Amino acid sequence: MIGLLIPERYQMPCGTTASYNHQSFWYHPWTRGVNGSPHYGVDIFGKEGTEVRPSVGGIVIYSGKFSEVSGNMIMVLGPKWKIHEYCHMKENFVRPGQIVGHETVIGLLGRTGNAAKTPAHVHYTIVTPVPHFWLYNRVYGNGNQPKKFNWMKMFYLNPDDYLR
């Protein structure tokens, strides 16, 4: 219950709001996943090695190589029980259980995972275990999202709504 009461105060993890395409969230087909899944995060671009700070304070629940897609990844449990994911990091500086705030450098902007052939960036995603039912049919990006993914829209939140 206490997690719902902590106020949220967001900041850009790196760069500015001009560092990413505001229409890229849920853009389909953005990724080349086996199921053709949409892109449920924003890619914030910058110079490789740029310091990355958490968008909100919280506790680190994962730090390491997650998959061949995500590469080096950090997950921070923040206010309102939202999980903030930072993927493609060049290097991670935090460990699970560590408390992080706005000033904590959690890692460096990179190109790990499936970002190896792209400019350096952090893929930033916000996931909630509390379904946001009103987002079920919301249209994002190019509007070509397959309906089979609509249920996911209740759990993957648009970072652009929080970073502006």
Short mmCIF file of C-alpha atoms in Angstrom, two decimals:
data_model
loop_
_atom_site.label_atom_id
_atom_site.label_comp_id
_atom_site.label_asym_id
_atom_site.label_seq_id
_atom_site.Cartn_x
_atom_site.Cartn_y
_atom_site.Cartn_z
CA MET A 1 0.00 0.00 0.00
CA ILE A 2 2.79 2.42 0.87
CA GLY A 3 4.14 2.14 -2.71
CA LEU A 4 0.99 3.81 -4.02
CA LEU A 5 1.44 6.78 -1.68
CA ILE A 6 5.01 7.73 -2.62
CA PRO A 7 4.93 10.73 -4.98
CA GLU A 8 6.39 10.36 -8.47
CA ARG A 9 8.78 12.98 -9.81
CA TYR A 10 10.20 12.15 -13.23
CA GLN A 11 13.34 13.31 -15.00
CA MET A 12 14.96 12.33 -18.29
CA PRO A 13 17.42 9.47 -17.73
CA CYS A 14 19.78 11.13 -20.22
CA GLY A 15 19.46 13.63 -23.03
CA THR A 16 16.31 15.70 -23.49
CA THR A 17 12.82 15.04 -24.82
CA ALA A 18 14.29 15.97 -28.23
CA SER A 19 16.54 12.87 -27.96
CA TYR A 20 13.78 10.41 -28.91
CA ASN A 21 10.87 10.00 -31.32
CA HIS A 22 7.67 10.66 -29.37
CA GLN A 23 5.74 8.39 -31.75
CA SER A 24 8.02 5.37 -31.25
CA PHE A 25 6.14 3.92 -28.28
CA TRP A 26 4.08 0.92 -29.39
CA TYR A 27 5.17 1.46 -32.98
CA HIS A 28 4.48 -1.70 -35.01
CA PRO A 29 6.42 -3.45 -36.36
CA TRP A 30 9.39 -1.83 -34.65
CA THR A 31 11.08 -4.91 -33.28
CA ARG A 32 11.76 -8.18 -35.02
CA GLY A 33 10.50 -10.39 -32.21
CA VAL A 34 9.25 -13.88 -32.96
CA ASN A 35 5.68 -12.76 -32.42
CA GLY A 36 6.10 -9.38 -34.19
CA SER A 37 5.62 -7.57 -30.91
CA PRO A 38 5.40 -3.76 -30.93
CA HIS A 39 8.03 -1.45 -29.46
CA TYR A 40 6.82 -0.82 -25.89
CA GLY A 41 9.34 1.74 -24.73
CA VAL A 42 11.18 4.78 -26.06
CA ASP A 43 14.76 4.81 -27.32
CA ILE A 44 16.62 7.82 -25.95
CA PHE A 45 19.70 8.45 -28.09
CA GLY A 46 22.99 10.07 -27.15
CA LYS A 47 26.73 9.71 -27.20
CA GLU A 48 27.96 6.26 -26.19
CA GLY A 49 29.20 6.35 -22.60
CA THR A 50 26.83 9.15 -21.53
CA GLU A 51 25.80 8.80 -17.88
CA VAL A 52 22.30 7.40 -17.30
CA ARG A 53 20.35 8.34 -14.17
CA PRO A 54 17.02 6.84 -13.08
CA SER A 55 13.91 8.68 -14.21
CA VAL A 56 12.51 8.17 -10.68
CA GLY A 57 14.02 7.10 -7.40
CA GLY A 58 13.54 3.56 -6.18
CA ILE A 59 15.20 0.24 -5.48
CA VAL A 60 17.19 -1.72 -8.05
CA ILE A 61 15.59 -5.14 -8.56
CA TYR A 62 17.79 -6.33 -11.45
CA SER A 63 21.13 -5.36 -12.95
CA GLY A 64 22.94 -7.49 -15.52
CA LYS A 65 22.65 -9.02 -18.96
CA PHE A 66 18.98 -9.84 -19.41
CA SER A 67 18.71 -11.31 -22.91
CA GLU A 68 20.11 -11.16 -26.43
CA VAL A 69 17.49 -8.48 -27.14
CA SER A 70 17.80 -6.26 -24.06
CA GLY A 71 21.54 -6.60 -23.50
CA ASN A 72 22.73 -5.01 -20.26
CA MET A 73 19.61 -4.05 -18.36
CA ILE A 74 18.68 -2.34 -15.11
CA MET A 75 15.24 -2.59 -13.51
CA VAL A 76 14.22 -0.11 -10.81
CA LEU A 77 11.07 -0.53 -8.71
CA GLY A 78 9.78 3.01 -8.26
CA PRO A 79 6.76 4.76 -6.77
CA LYS A 80 3.30 3.32 -7.43
CA TRP A 81 4.97 -0.11 -7.90
CA LYS A 82 6.04 0.79 -11.43
CA ILE A 83 9.07 -0.99 -12.82
CA HIS A 84 11.43 1.18 -14.86
CA GLU A 85 13.60 -0.72 -17.34
CA TYR A 86 16.79 0.65 -18.89
CA CYS A 87 18.12 -1.59 -21.69
CA HIS A 88 21.20 -1.66 -23.97
CA MET A 89 23.46 -0.17 -21.29
CA LYS A 90 27.20 -0.17 -22.04
CA GLU A 91 27.95 -0.69 -18.36
CA ASN A 92 25.84 -1.04 -15.20
CA PHE A 93 26.99 0.61 -11.96
CA VAL A 94 24.25 -0.58 -9.60
CA ARG A 95 23.34 -3.87 -7.93
CA PRO A 96 20.03 -5.41 -6.81
CA GLY A 97 18.82 -4.03 -3.49
CA GLN A 98 20.54 -0.67 -3.98
CA ILE A 99 18.46 2.47 -3.37
CA VAL A 100 18.83 4.98 -6.21
CA GLY A 101 17.78 8.61 -6.55
CA HIS A 102 17.78 11.22 -9.30
CA GLU A 103 21.49 11.93 -8.87
CA THR A 104 22.64 8.28 -8.92
CA VAL A 105 24.53 7.30 -12.07
CA ILE A 106 23.14 3.82 -12.75
CA GLY A 107 25.14 3.11 -15.90
CA LEU A 108 26.38 4.29 -19.28
CA LEU A 109 24.51 4.68 -22.56
CA GLY A 110 25.38 1.81 -24.87
CA ARG A 111 24.57 -0.53 -27.75
CA THR A 112 24.27 -3.99 -26.19
CA GLY A 113 21.75 -6.66 -27.15
CA ASN A 114 19.94 -6.09 -30.42
CA ALA A 115 21.12 -2.44 -30.43
CA ALA A 116 24.65 -3.41 -31.55
CA LYS A 117 24.09 -1.99 -35.06
CA THR A 118 22.24 1.17 -34.00
CA PRO A 119 23.42 4.47 -32.53
CA ALA A 120 23.96 4.38 -28.76
CA HIS A 121 20.74 4.67 -26.77
CA VAL A 122 18.85 3.51 -23.73
CA HIS A 123 15.54 1.73 -24.30
CA TYR A 124 13.35 3.02 -21.47
CA THR A 125 10.18 1.15 -20.51
CA ILE A 126 7.67 1.60 -17.69
CA VAL A 127 5.76 -1.52 -16.58
CA THR A 128 2.97 -1.60 -14.00
CA PRO A 129 1.47 -4.64 -12.24
CA VAL A 130 -1.71 -2.58 -11.72
CA PRO A 131 -3.70 -2.74 -14.99
CA HIS A 132 -4.64 0.60 -16.55
CA PHE A 133 -7.87 -0.63 -18.18
CA TRP A 134 -8.56 2.70 -19.92
CA LEU A 135 -5.47 2.13 -22.12
CA TYR A 136 -6.71 -1.17 -23.62
CA ASN A 137 -7.72 0.28 -27.01
CA ARG A 138 -5.45 3.33 -27.04
CA VAL A 139 -3.68 3.97 -30.36
CA TYR A 140 0.03 4.79 -30.39
CA GLY A 141 2.77 5.32 -32.96
CA ASN A 142 1.59 4.53 -36.48
CA GLY A 143 -1.72 3.08 -35.28
CA ASN A 144 -0.99 -0.36 -36.75
CA GLN A 145 -0.85 -2.26 -33.48
CA PRO A 146 -2.34 -5.76 -33.78
CA LYS A 147 -5.32 -6.17 -31.44
CA LYS A 148 -3.75 -9.31 -29.95
CA PHE A 149 -1.38 -6.99 -28.06
CA ASN A 150 -4.08 -4.67 -26.64
CA TRP A 151 -4.01 -6.37 -23.23
CA MET A 152 -0.32 -5.44 -22.94
CA LYS A 153 -1.15 -1.74 -23.29
CA MET A 154 -2.69 -1.90 -19.81
CA PHE A 155 0.70 -2.86 -18.33
CA TYR A 156 3.31 -1.14 -20.55
CA LEU A 157 2.95 2.60 -20.00
CA ASN A 158 4.06 5.27 -22.46
CA PRO A 159 7.21 6.90 -21.02
CA ASP A 160 6.50 10.01 -23.09
CA ASP A 161 3.43 10.69 -20.91
CA TYR A 162 5.71 10.83 -17.86
CA LEU A 163 8.84 12.50 -19.24
CA ARG A 164 7.18 15.64 -20.68
#
